[in-house]
Every structure is written in C-alpha cells, then in structure tokens.
CSV table of C-alpha atoms in Angstrom, one decimal:
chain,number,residue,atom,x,y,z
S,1,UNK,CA,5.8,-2.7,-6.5
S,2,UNK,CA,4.0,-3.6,-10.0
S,3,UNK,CA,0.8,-1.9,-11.0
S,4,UNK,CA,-1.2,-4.9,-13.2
S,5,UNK,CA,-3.0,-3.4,-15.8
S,6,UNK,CA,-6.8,-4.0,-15.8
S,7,UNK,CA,-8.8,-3.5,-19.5
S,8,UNK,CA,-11.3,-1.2,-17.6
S,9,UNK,CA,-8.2,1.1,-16.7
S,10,UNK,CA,-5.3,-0.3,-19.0
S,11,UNK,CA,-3.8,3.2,-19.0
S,12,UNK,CA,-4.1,4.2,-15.4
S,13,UNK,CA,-6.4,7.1,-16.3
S,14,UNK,CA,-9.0,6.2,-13.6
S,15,UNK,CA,-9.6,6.6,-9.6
S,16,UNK,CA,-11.2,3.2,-8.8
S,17,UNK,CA,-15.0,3.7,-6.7
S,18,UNK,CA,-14.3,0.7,-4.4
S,19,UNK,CA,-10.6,0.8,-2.5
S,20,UNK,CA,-9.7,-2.5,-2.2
S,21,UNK,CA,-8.5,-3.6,1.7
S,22,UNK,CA,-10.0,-0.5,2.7
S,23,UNK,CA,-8.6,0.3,6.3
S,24,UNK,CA,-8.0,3.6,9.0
S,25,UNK,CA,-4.9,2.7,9.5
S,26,UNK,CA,-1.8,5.3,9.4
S,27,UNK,CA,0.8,4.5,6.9
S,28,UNK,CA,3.7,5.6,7.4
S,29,UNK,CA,5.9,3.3,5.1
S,30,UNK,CA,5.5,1.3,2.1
S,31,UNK,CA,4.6,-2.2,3.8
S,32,UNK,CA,1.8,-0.7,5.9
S,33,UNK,CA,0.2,-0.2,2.6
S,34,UNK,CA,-2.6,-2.7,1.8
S,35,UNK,CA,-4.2,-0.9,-1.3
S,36,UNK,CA,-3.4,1.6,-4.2
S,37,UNK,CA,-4.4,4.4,-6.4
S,38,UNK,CA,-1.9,4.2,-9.5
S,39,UNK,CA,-3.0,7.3,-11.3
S,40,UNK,CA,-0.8,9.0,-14.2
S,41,UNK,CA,-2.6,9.9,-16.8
S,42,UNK,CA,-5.9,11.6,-15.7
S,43,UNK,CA,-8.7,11.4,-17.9
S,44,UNK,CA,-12.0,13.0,-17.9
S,45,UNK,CA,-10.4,15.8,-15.1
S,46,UNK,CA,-10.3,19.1,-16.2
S,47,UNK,CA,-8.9,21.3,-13.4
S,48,UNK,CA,-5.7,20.9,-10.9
S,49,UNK,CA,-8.4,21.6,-8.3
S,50,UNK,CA,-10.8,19.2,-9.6
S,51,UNK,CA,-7.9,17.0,-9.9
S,52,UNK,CA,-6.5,17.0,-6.4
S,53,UNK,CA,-10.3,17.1,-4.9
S,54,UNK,CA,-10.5,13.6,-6.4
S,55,UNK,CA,-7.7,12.0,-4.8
S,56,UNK,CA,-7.9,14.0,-1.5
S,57,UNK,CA,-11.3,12.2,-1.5
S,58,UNK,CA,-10.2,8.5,-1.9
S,59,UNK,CA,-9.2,6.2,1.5
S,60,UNK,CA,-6.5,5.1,-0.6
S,61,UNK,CA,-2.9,4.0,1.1
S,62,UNK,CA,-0.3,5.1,-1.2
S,63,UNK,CA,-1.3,6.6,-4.3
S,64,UNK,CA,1.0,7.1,-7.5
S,65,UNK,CA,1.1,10.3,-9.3
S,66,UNK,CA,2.8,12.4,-11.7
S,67,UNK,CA,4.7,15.3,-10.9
S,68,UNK,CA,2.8,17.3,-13.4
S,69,UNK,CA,-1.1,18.0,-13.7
S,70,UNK,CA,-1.4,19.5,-17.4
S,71,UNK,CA,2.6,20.3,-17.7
S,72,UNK,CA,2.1,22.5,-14.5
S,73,UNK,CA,4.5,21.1,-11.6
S,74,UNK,CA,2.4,20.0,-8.5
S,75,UNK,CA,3.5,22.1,-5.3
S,76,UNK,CA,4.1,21.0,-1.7
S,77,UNK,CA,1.0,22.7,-0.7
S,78,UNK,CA,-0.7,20.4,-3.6
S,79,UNK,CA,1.0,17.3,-1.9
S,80,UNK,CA,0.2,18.3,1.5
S,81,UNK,CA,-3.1,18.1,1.0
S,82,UNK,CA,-3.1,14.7,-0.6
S,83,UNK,CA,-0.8,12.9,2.3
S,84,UNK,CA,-4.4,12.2,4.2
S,85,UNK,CA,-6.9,9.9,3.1
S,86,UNK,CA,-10.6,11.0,3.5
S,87,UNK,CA,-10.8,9.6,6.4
S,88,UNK,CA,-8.1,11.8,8.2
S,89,UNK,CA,-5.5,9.1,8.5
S,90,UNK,CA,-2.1,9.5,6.8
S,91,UNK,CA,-0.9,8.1,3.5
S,92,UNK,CA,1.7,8.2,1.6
S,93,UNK,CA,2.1,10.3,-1.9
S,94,UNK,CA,4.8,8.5,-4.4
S,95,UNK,CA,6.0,10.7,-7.4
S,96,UNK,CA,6.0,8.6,-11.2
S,97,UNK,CA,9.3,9.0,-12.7
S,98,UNK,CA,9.9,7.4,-16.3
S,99,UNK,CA,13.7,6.8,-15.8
S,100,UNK,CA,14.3,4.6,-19.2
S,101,UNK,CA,12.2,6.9,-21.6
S,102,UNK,CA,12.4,10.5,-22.7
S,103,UNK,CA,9.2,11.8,-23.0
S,104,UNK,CA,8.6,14.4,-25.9
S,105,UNK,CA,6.1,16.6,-23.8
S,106,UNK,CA,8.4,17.2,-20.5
S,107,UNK,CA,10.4,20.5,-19.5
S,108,UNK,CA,13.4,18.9,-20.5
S,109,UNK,CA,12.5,18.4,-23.7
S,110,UNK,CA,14.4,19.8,-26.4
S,111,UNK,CA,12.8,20.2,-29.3
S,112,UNK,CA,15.8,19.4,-32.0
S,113,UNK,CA,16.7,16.4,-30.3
S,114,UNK,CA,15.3,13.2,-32.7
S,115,UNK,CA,16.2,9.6,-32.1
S,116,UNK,CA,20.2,9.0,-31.8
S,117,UNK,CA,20.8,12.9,-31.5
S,118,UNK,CA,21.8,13.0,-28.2
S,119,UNK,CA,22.8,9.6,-28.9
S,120,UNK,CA,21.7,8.3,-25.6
S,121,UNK,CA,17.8,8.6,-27.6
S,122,UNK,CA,18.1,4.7,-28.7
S,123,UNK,CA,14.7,3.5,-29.7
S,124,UNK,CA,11.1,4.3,-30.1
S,125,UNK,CA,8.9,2.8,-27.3
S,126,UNK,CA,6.4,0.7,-28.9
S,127,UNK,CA,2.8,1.5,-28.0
S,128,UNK,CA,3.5,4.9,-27.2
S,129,UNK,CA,4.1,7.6,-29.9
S,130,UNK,CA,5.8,10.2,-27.7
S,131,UNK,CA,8.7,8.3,-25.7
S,132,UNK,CA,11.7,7.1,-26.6
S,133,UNK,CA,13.7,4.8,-24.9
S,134,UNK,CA,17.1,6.6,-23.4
S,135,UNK,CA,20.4,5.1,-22.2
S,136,UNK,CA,19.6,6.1,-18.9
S,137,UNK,CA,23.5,5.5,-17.5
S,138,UNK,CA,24.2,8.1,-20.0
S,139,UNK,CA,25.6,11.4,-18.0
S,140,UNK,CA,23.5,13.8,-19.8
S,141,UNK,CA,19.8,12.2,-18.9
S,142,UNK,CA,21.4,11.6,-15.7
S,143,UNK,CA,21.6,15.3,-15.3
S,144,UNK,CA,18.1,15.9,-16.5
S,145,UNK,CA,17.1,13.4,-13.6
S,146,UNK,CA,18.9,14.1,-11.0
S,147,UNK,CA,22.0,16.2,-8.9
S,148,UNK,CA,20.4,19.9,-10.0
S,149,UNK,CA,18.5,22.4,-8.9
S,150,UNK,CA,16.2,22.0,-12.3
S,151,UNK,CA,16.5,17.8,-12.4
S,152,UNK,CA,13.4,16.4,-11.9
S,153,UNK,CA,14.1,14.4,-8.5
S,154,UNK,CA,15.0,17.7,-7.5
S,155,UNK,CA,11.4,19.0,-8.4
S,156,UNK,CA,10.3,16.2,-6.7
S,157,UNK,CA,12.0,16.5,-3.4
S,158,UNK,CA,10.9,20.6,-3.5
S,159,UNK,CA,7.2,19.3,-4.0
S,160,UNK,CA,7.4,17.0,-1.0
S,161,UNK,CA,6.8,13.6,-2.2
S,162,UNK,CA,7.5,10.7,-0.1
S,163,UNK,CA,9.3,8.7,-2.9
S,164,UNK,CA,9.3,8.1,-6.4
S,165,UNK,CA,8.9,5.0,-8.4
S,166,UNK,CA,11.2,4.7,-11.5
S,167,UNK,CA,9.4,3.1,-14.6
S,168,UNK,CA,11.2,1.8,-17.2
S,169,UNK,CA,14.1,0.3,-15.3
S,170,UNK,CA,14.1,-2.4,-17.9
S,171,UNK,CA,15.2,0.0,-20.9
S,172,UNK,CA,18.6,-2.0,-20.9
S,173,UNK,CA,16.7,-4.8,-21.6
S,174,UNK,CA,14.5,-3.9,-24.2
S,175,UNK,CA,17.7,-1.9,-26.1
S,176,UNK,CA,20.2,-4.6,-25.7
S,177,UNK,CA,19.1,-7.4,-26.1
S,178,UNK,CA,17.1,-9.3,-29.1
C-alpha cells in the first residue's frame, strides 16, 4: 500500500473530515478496504484520550498508526477500541514500523550511539533530522525489531494490531547505490 502525500497533510499529521468511498461494510482483510486514515504523527492532539476519541470517531477502513502516542506504548485495550468505525462495523488497525531508519526518540534508542557506531547507523535521512538510515539485515537492529520479548513487533503483537506496515524498505537503495 503507498500513502501519497498531499501539501494540506504532507506529514500525515491530520484525520481527514470527508472519508473518501465511505461504506458500512465489515473489513476484515486488506482488499475489503476502500479508504484510509494514514496517521503518524498527530498534530494539534494533546491527550492519548483525545487522541483515540478522534480516530474511534472516523468511518475509516484501515487506519495507520504508530505504536506510540507521546512515547507511551498504545495498549490492546487502546486498539480494541479503535478496530470499529463509528458506525459499529469492523476495521482494521495496522501498526507503522520504520524498518530502514533508527529513530533517535524510540525505546531503543541508545543515546551513545552516533552515525557508523553500531556500524549498521549508515546515513543521515535527508528531510528528517532525527533518523538515520540503518542496515536493517544487520543482526543487532534485527533484534531491536523483532524475535524478543522487548522487540518492537513484539510490542506490537502484545498491543493487538492487525499488521504492521514497514517504511523504509528502500534503505538498501538509498545506502548503496549512487
């Protein structure tokens, strides 16, 4: 799935007033979906509560979220209460994962760590002062993303997502080649 970037909401910081191909359907997988709410970084939200309100009041099919509301992991009861659109029917919840950048502000974040040390930190991610690109074949992020109890799939799964899409994939690209 791609998530176009619009200048009104070129940082996905907004919930859209009008769904698009508004519908009651269920959804139960990701090609009943027929519209969107791509939504990672908040703006003008102040409160988890506030937060969750909003998109537990949208008719939207699938909506894209972080894990994280202000650096505070969401909970399955959080989720849960998301997985239906306004109008009662079901949705489904998808967790953003930035798989080919570290991101300075995360849990996993070690503050010694610079670019090149761990050497799988390669390259600074242009346009966005916090993130690095990472070597993400590199065993050690792989432990920070997944196959632990503290990996951040693993938060995922606990919080009761119904997927995750991985941003970034392209870091191979933008590392290796000129």
């Amino acid at each position: 799935m791609l998530y176009p970037r619009i200048s009104s909401n070129e940082h996905y910081r907004e919930i859209p007033e009008v769904v698009p191909n508004e519908n009651s359907d269920d959804i139960l997988k990701l090609s009943d979906a027929k519209n969107y709410l791509y939504l990672i970084n908040p703006a003008n939200i102040r409160t988890k509560r506030a937060y969750l309100k909003a998109i537990a009041d949208t008719n939207f099919d699938m909506i894209t979220i972080d894990l994280f509301f202000n650096d505070e992991p969401l909970t399955a009861k959080d989720i849960e209460q998301l997985k239906r659109k306004a109008n009662g029917r079901k949705r489904l919840i998808i967790s953003y994962v930035n798989i080919g950048a570290a991101e300075n502000w995360r849990y996993y974040w070690n503050r010694s760590w610079k670019l090149n040390d761990p050497t799988w930190i390669k390259k600074k991610y242009v346009g966005y002062e916090d993130e690095f690109y990472v070597e993400f074949w590199h065993e050690d992020w792989k432990k920070i993303i997944y196959g632990n109890n503290d990996s951040y799939l693993k938060k995922i799964l606990d919080a009761g997502f119904d997927g995750a899409f991985l941003d970034n994939v392209e870091a191979y690209y933008f590392l290796y080649n000129k």
